[in-house]
Amino acid sequence: ADGFGIHPALLDAALHPMLLAADTESADDEGMRLPFAWNGVSLWATEAATVRVRLSPRHPSPDQDGAVGERGLRVVVTDAMGAPVLTVDSLTMRPADPGQLRAGNGRGADGLFTLDWIPMPGLLDVDASDAMGWVVLGEDSLHLAEEPGLGGRGVVCHPDLEALVAALDDGAPPPAFAVTYLPADGDPAEAGAVARAADGLAAVGEALELVRGWLAEPRLADARLVVVTRGAVSIDGPHGEDSGDGEVNVAAAGLWGLLRSAQAEHPDRFVLLDLHQATDSAAGEVADAVVRAVRADEPQVALRTGRPMVPRLMRARDTGGADEAESEGLTPAGLDPDGTVLITGGTGLLGGLVAEHLVRTWHVKHLVLVSRGGPDAPGAPELAERLSDLGAGVRIAAVDVTDADAVADVVAGIDSAHPLTGVIHAAGLLDDAMVTSQTREQVARVWAAKATAAAHLHTATADLPLRMFVMFSSAAGVVGNAGQAGYAAANAFVDALVAHRRELGLPGLSLAWGLWAQASEMTGHMGRADLTRLRGMKPLSSGRGLALLDAACRFAHPLMVAVDLDPAGVAGVGLPVVLRGLVGGRV
């Protein structure tokens, strides 16, 4: 593939046997061994499409004190004819307990995580003036060009990416950093959730075009595009209490989902930097934060009160005050059995599972299940019969949740004798592609089913005394899955919308799921290559997923990530930045 000596996916596949080799060499070790250090790497050929790999254990000799060094592997990769492609003299392996990616000690909710923000570790003293080659794409609203001496030769401003490419054609040197500010503000007079969804989709579409153009220009291969947002992420908890975040910029949140996926596909090409919604940051602070992020390998940063913060998934109990948070959440006893729960995507496999679970475990007696097919959807009559046999009253309706009037009508049509008390948004669809092939039309379809529909549900129910408002989101928006830029963007918007509801004093939980084992409308079409991109997440069984739903509702956090992490899978695809807090030895 263009831009790679050996494609990462091919190298990843070539190294899979190392786990077996490590196991045979370390039967008495604690835990598996994972790659730690590469020594003597030589690339002999490029563009190999099929390779053979040979792994040979290396046993170091004792030193003069009798100490034995770390074991490793010699790696030899050849093409189909036996010609060398890649050799590694020594790939050092170190033990990593799978428990480091699972439960620690104490009473945690195994499989549930929250997104915390911590001060960026290391590299306390950074001077951005030492970093050469800064350009600004678009308006210099951050005033970087006014920063004296930045980059040695100052900052060059270009109206857009096309102007930068034209400058390269004229002989200008490629920059080290290209900074662009994407406001995603929309019309202040149209501040409703639906308008914010429209603004968010427009911003994501523009960002997608920028990302594709950036990646298409080979002369920018060593440059980083720094995408700056304001208020796109919400920081609270022990490290954000004094940041005064205020209201999250819901429309800008989707940009982070999109760029997280782009980062997963193209490491070292993008930096995300979020500034405070209401407080200006000095140009020097912005530049220093960017340089520090690059040198610390932290591609996602939020700058608050001059402090760079970085995201980490933390086990629910580790976020501080978990017991207090849990006591404020929702349990089955807290949901009125005489009320009605509305489930979008309710006739799908996942929606049907949740509906039956609510009746059996939460003792819900009245359900409205909506989907595109409604009562004509496959399995809908059988689902209705099962729910009726369990003693629940159920209405199944064909509703286009991307239509504001249709959503408002179904909410208004709920029997006043059994008022709406809960909403679960389980509808959604996938239209995956790598970011270089993703189109705005694909993003729009995915966005409508997840993000726009969520905005309609919020608007239609904002004045109702709901006890439950649960949005089924995706870990893709938090972690950033390769090949799912549009889906990640839509789900990041949903996460922010729920945070906005909580700021308004309304109930809300965005539950970002990992991979479910049971095929659904969203995953049934996925082939082996699609599922490979999701390595690092073990599929959730139906029982496991429903148990995590119950546990997540007991916490008061607006965003919970429900995923079973697979240590070997994570090691195979590389460690996403937000997972670093879950692995011993790396913050």
CSV table of N, CA and C in Angstrom, one decimal, residues 3-77:
chain,number,residue,atom,x,y,z
A,3,GLY,N,2.7,4.5,0.8
A,3,GLY,CA,3.1,5.1,2.1
A,3,GLY,C,3.7,4.1,3.1
A,4,PHE,N,3.7,2.9,2.8
A,4,PHE,CA,4.2,1.9,3.8
A,4,PHE,C,5.3,1.0,3.1
A,5,GLY,N,6.4,0.8,3.8
A,5,GLY,CA,7.4,-0.2,3.4
A,5,GLY,C,6.8,-1.6,3.4
A,6,ILE,N,6.2,-1.9,4.5
A,6,ILE,CA,5.4,-3.1,4.7
A,6,ILE,C,4.1,-2.7,5.4
A,7,HIS,N,3.0,-3.1,4.9
A,7,HIS,CA,1.7,-2.6,5.4
A,7,HIS,C,1.5,-3.0,6.8
A,8,PRO,N,1.1,-2.2,7.8
A,8,PRO,CA,0.9,-2.6,9.2
A,8,PRO,C,0.0,-3.8,9.3
A,9,ALA,N,-1.0,-3.9,8.5
A,9,ALA,CA,-1.9,-5.1,8.6
A,9,ALA,C,-1.2,-6.4,8.3
A,10,LEU,N,-0.3,-6.3,7.3
A,10,LEU,CA,0.5,-7.5,6.9
A,10,LEU,C,1.5,-7.8,8.0
A,11,LEU,N,2.2,-6.8,8.5
A,11,LEU,CA,3.1,-7.0,9.6
A,11,LEU,C,2.5,-7.6,10.8
A,12,ASP,N,1.3,-7.1,11.1
A,12,ASP,CA,0.5,-7.6,12.2
A,12,ASP,C,0.2,-9.0,12.1
A,13,ALA,N,-0.3,-9.4,10.9
A,13,ALA,CA,-0.6,-10.8,10.7
A,13,ALA,C,0.7,-11.7,10.7
A,14,ALA,N,1.8,-11.1,10.3
A,14,ALA,CA,3.1,-11.9,10.3
A,14,ALA,C,3.5,-12.2,11.7
A,15,LEU,N,3.2,-11.3,12.7
A,15,LEU,CA,3.6,-11.4,14.0
A,15,LEU,C,2.7,-12.2,14.9
A,16,HIS,N,1.5,-12.6,14.4
A,16,HIS,CA,0.6,-13.3,15.3
A,16,HIS,C,1.2,-14.6,15.9
A,17,PRO,N,2.0,-15.3,15.1
A,17,PRO,CA,2.6,-16.6,15.8
A,17,PRO,C,3.5,-16.3,17.0
A,18,MET,N,3.9,-15.0,17.1
A,18,MET,CA,4.8,-14.8,18.3
A,18,MET,C,4.1,-15.1,19.6
A,19,LEU,N,2.8,-14.9,19.7
A,19,LEU,CA,2.1,-15.3,20.9
A,19,LEU,C,2.2,-16.7,21.2
A,20,LEU,N,2.1,-17.6,20.2
A,20,LEU,CA,2.3,-19.0,20.4
A,20,LEU,C,3.8,-19.3,20.8
A,21,ALA,N,4.7,-18.7,20.1
A,21,ALA,CA,6.1,-18.9,20.4
A,21,ALA,C,6.4,-18.5,21.8
A,22,ALA,N,5.9,-17.4,22.2
A,22,ALA,CA,6.1,-16.9,23.6
A,22,ALA,C,5.5,-17.8,24.6
A,23,ASP,N,4.4,-18.4,24.3
A,23,ASP,CA,3.7,-19.3,25.3
A,23,ASP,C,4.6,-20.6,25.5
A,24,THR,N,5.2,-21.1,24.3
A,24,THR,CA,6.0,-22.3,24.5
A,24,THR,C,7.3,-22.0,25.2
A,25,GLU,N,7.7,-20.8,25.2
A,25,GLU,CA,9.0,-20.5,25.8
A,25,GLU,C,8.8,-20.0,27.2
A,26,SER,N,7.5,-19.8,27.6
A,26,SER,CA,7.3,-19.2,29.0
A,26,SER,C,6.2,-19.9,29.7
A,27,ALA,N,6.2,-21.2,29.7
A,27,ALA,CA,5.1,-21.9,30.3
A,27,ALA,C,5.0,-21.7,31.8
A,28,ASP,N,6.2,-21.4,32.4
A,28,ASP,CA,6.2,-21.1,33.8
A,28,ASP,C,6.1,-19.7,34.2
A,29,ASP,N,6.0,-18.8,33.2
A,29,ASP,CA,6.0,-17.4,33.4
A,29,ASP,C,4.6,-17.0,33.9
A,30,GLU,N,4.5,-15.8,34.5
A,30,GLU,CA,3.2,-15.3,34.8
A,30,GLU,C,2.7,-14.4,33.7
A,31,GLY,N,1.6,-14.9,33.0
A,31,GLY,CA,1.0,-14.1,32.0
A,31,GLY,C,1.7,-14.3,30.6
A,32,MET,N,1.2,-13.7,29.6
A,32,MET,CA,1.7,-13.8,28.3
A,32,MET,C,2.9,-12.7,28.1
A,33,ARG,N,3.7,-12.9,27.0
A,33,ARG,CA,4.7,-12.0,26.7
A,33,ARG,C,4.3,-11.2,25.4
A,34,LEU,N,4.5,-9.9,25.5
A,34,LEU,CA,4.1,-9.0,24.4
A,34,LEU,C,5.3,-8.3,23.9
A,35,PRO,N,5.3,-7.7,22.7
A,35,PRO,CA,6.5,-7.0,22.2
A,35,PRO,C,6.8,-5.8,23.0
A,36,PHE,N,8.1,-5.6,23.2
A,36,PHE,CA,8.6,-4.4,24.0
A,36,PHE,C,9.6,-3.6,23.3
A,37,ALA,N,10.6,-4.2,22.7
A,37,ALA,CA,11.6,-3.4,22.0
A,37,ALA,C,12.0,-4.1,20.7
A,38,TRP,N,12.3,-3.3,19.7
A,38,TRP,CA,12.7,-3.8,18.4
A,38,TRP,C,14.2,-3.4,18.2
A,39,ASN,N,15.0,-4.4,17.8
A,39,ASN,CA,16.4,-4.1,17.6
A,39,ASN,C,16.9,-4.7,16.2
A,40,GLY,N,17.7,-4.0,15.5
A,40,GLY,CA,18.3,-4.5,14.3
A,40,GLY,C,17.2,-4.7,13.2
A,41,VAL,N,16.3,-3.7,13.0
A,41,VAL,CA,15.3,-3.9,12.0
A,41,VAL,C,15.8,-3.5,10.6
A,42,SER,N,15.6,-4.3,9.6
A,42,SER,CA,16.0,-4.1,8.2
A,42,SER,C,14.9,-4.4,7.3
A,43,LEU,N,14.6,-3.4,6.4
A,43,LEU,CA,13.5,-3.6,5.4
A,43,LEU,C,14.2,-3.8,4.1
A,44,TRP,N,14.1,-5.0,3.5
A,44,TRP,CA,14.8,-5.4,2.3
A,44,TRP,C,14.0,-5.2,1.0
A,45,ALA,N,12.7,-5.2,1.1
A,45,ALA,CA,11.9,-5.0,-0.1
A,45,ALA,C,10.5,-4.4,0.3
A,46,THR,N,9.9,-3.8,-0.6
A,46,THR,CA,8.6,-3.2,-0.4
A,46,THR,C,7.5,-3.8,-1.3
A,47,GLU,N,6.3,-3.4,-1.0
A,47,GLU,CA,5.1,-3.8,-1.8
A,47,GLU,C,4.9,-5.3,-1.7
A,48,ALA,N,5.3,-6.0,-0.7
A,48,ALA,CA,5.0,-7.4,-0.6
A,48,ALA,C,3.6,-7.6,-0.2
A,49,ALA,N,2.9,-8.5,-0.9
A,49,ALA,CA,1.4,-8.7,-0.7
A,49,ALA,C,1.2,-10.0,0.1
A,50,THR,N,2.2,-11.0,-0.1
A,50,THR,CA,2.1,-12.3,0.6
A,50,THR,C,3.5,-12.6,1.2
A,51,VAL,N,3.5,-13.0,2.4
A,51,VAL,CA,4.8,-13.2,3.1
A,51,VAL,C,4.8,-14.5,3.9
A,52,ARG,N,6.0,-15.0,4.2
A,52,ARG,CA,6.2,-16.1,5.1
A,52,ARG,C,7.0,-15.5,6.2
A,53,VAL,N,6.8,-16.1,7.4
A,53,VAL,CA,7.5,-15.6,8.6
A,53,VAL,C,8.1,-16.7,9.3
A,54,ARG,N,9.3,-16.5,9.8
A,54,ARG,CA,10.0,-17.5,10.7
A,54,ARG,C,10.4,-16.8,12.0
A,55,LEU,N,10.0,-17.3,13.1
A,55,LEU,CA,10.3,-16.8,14.4
A,55,LEU,C,11.3,-17.7,15.1
A,56,SER,N,12.4,-17.2,15.5
A,56,SER,CA,13.4,-18.0,16.2
A,56,SER,C,13.7,-17.4,17.6
A,57,PRO,N,13.5,-18.2,18.7
A,57,PRO,CA,13.8,-17.7,20.0
A,57,PRO,C,15.2,-17.4,20.2
A,58,ARG,N,15.5,-16.3,20.9
A,58,ARG,CA,16.9,-15.9,21.2
A,58,ARG,C,17.0,-16.0,22.7
A,59,HIS,N,18.0,-16.7,23.2
A,59,HIS,CA,18.3,-16.9,24.6
A,59,HIS,C,19.6,-16.2,24.9
A,60,PRO,N,19.5,-15.1,25.6
A,60,PRO,CA,20.7,-14.3,26.0
A,60,PRO,C,21.5,-15.1,27.0
A,61,SER,N,22.8,-14.9,26.9
A,61,SER,CA,23.8,-15.5,27.8
A,61,SER,C,23.9,-14.7,29.0
A,62,PRO,N,24.2,-15.4,30.2
A,62,PRO,CA,24.4,-14.6,31.4
A,62,PRO,C,25.5,-13.6,31.3
A,63,ASP,N,25.4,-12.5,32.0
A,63,ASP,CA,26.5,-11.5,32.0
A,63,ASP,C,27.5,-11.9,33.1
A,64,GLN,N,28.5,-11.0,33.3
A,64,GLN,CA,29.5,-11.4,34.2
A,64,GLN,C,29.0,-11.6,35.7
A,65,ASP,N,27.9,-11.0,36.0
A,65,ASP,CA,27.3,-11.2,37.3
A,65,ASP,C,26.3,-12.3,37.4
A,66,GLY,N,26.2,-13.0,36.3
A,66,GLY,CA,25.3,-14.2,36.2
A,66,GLY,C,23.9,-13.9,35.9
A,67,ALA,N,23.6,-12.6,35.7
A,67,ALA,CA,22.2,-12.2,35.4
A,67,ALA,C,21.9,-12.5,33.9
A,68,VAL,N,20.7,-13.0,33.6
A,68,VAL,CA,20.3,-13.3,32.3
A,68,VAL,C,19.4,-12.2,31.8
A,69,GLY,N,19.7,-11.7,30.6
A,69,GLY,CA,18.9,-10.7,30.0
A,69,GLY,C,17.5,-11.1,29.6
A,70,GLU,N,16.8,-10.2,28.9
A,70,GLU,CA,15.4,-10.5,28.5
A,70,GLU,C,15.4,-11.4,27.2
A,71,ARG,N,14.5,-12.3,27.2
A,71,ARG,CA,14.4,-13.2,26.0
A,71,ARG,C,13.8,-12.4,24.9
A,72,GLY,N,14.0,-12.9,23.7
A,72,GLY,CA,13.5,-12.2,22.5
A,72,GLY,C,13.3,-13.2,21.4
A,73,LEU,N,12.9,-12.7,20.2
A,73,LEU,CA,12.7,-13.5,19.0
A,73,LEU,C,13.5,-12.8,17.9
A,74,ARG,N,14.0,-13.7,17.0
A,74,ARG,CA,14.5,-13.2,15.7
A,74,ARG,C,13.4,-13.4,14.7
A,75,VAL,N,13.1,-12.4,13.9
A,75,VAL,CA,12.0,-12.4,13.0
A,75,VAL,C,12.6,-12.3,11.6
A,76,VAL,N,12.2,-13.2,10.7
A,76,VAL,CA,12.6,-13.2,9.3
A,76,VAL,C,11.4,-13.3,8.5
A,77,VAL,N,11.1,-12.3,7.7
A,77,VAL,CA,9.9,-12.3,6.8
A,77,VAL,C,10.4,-12.3,5.4
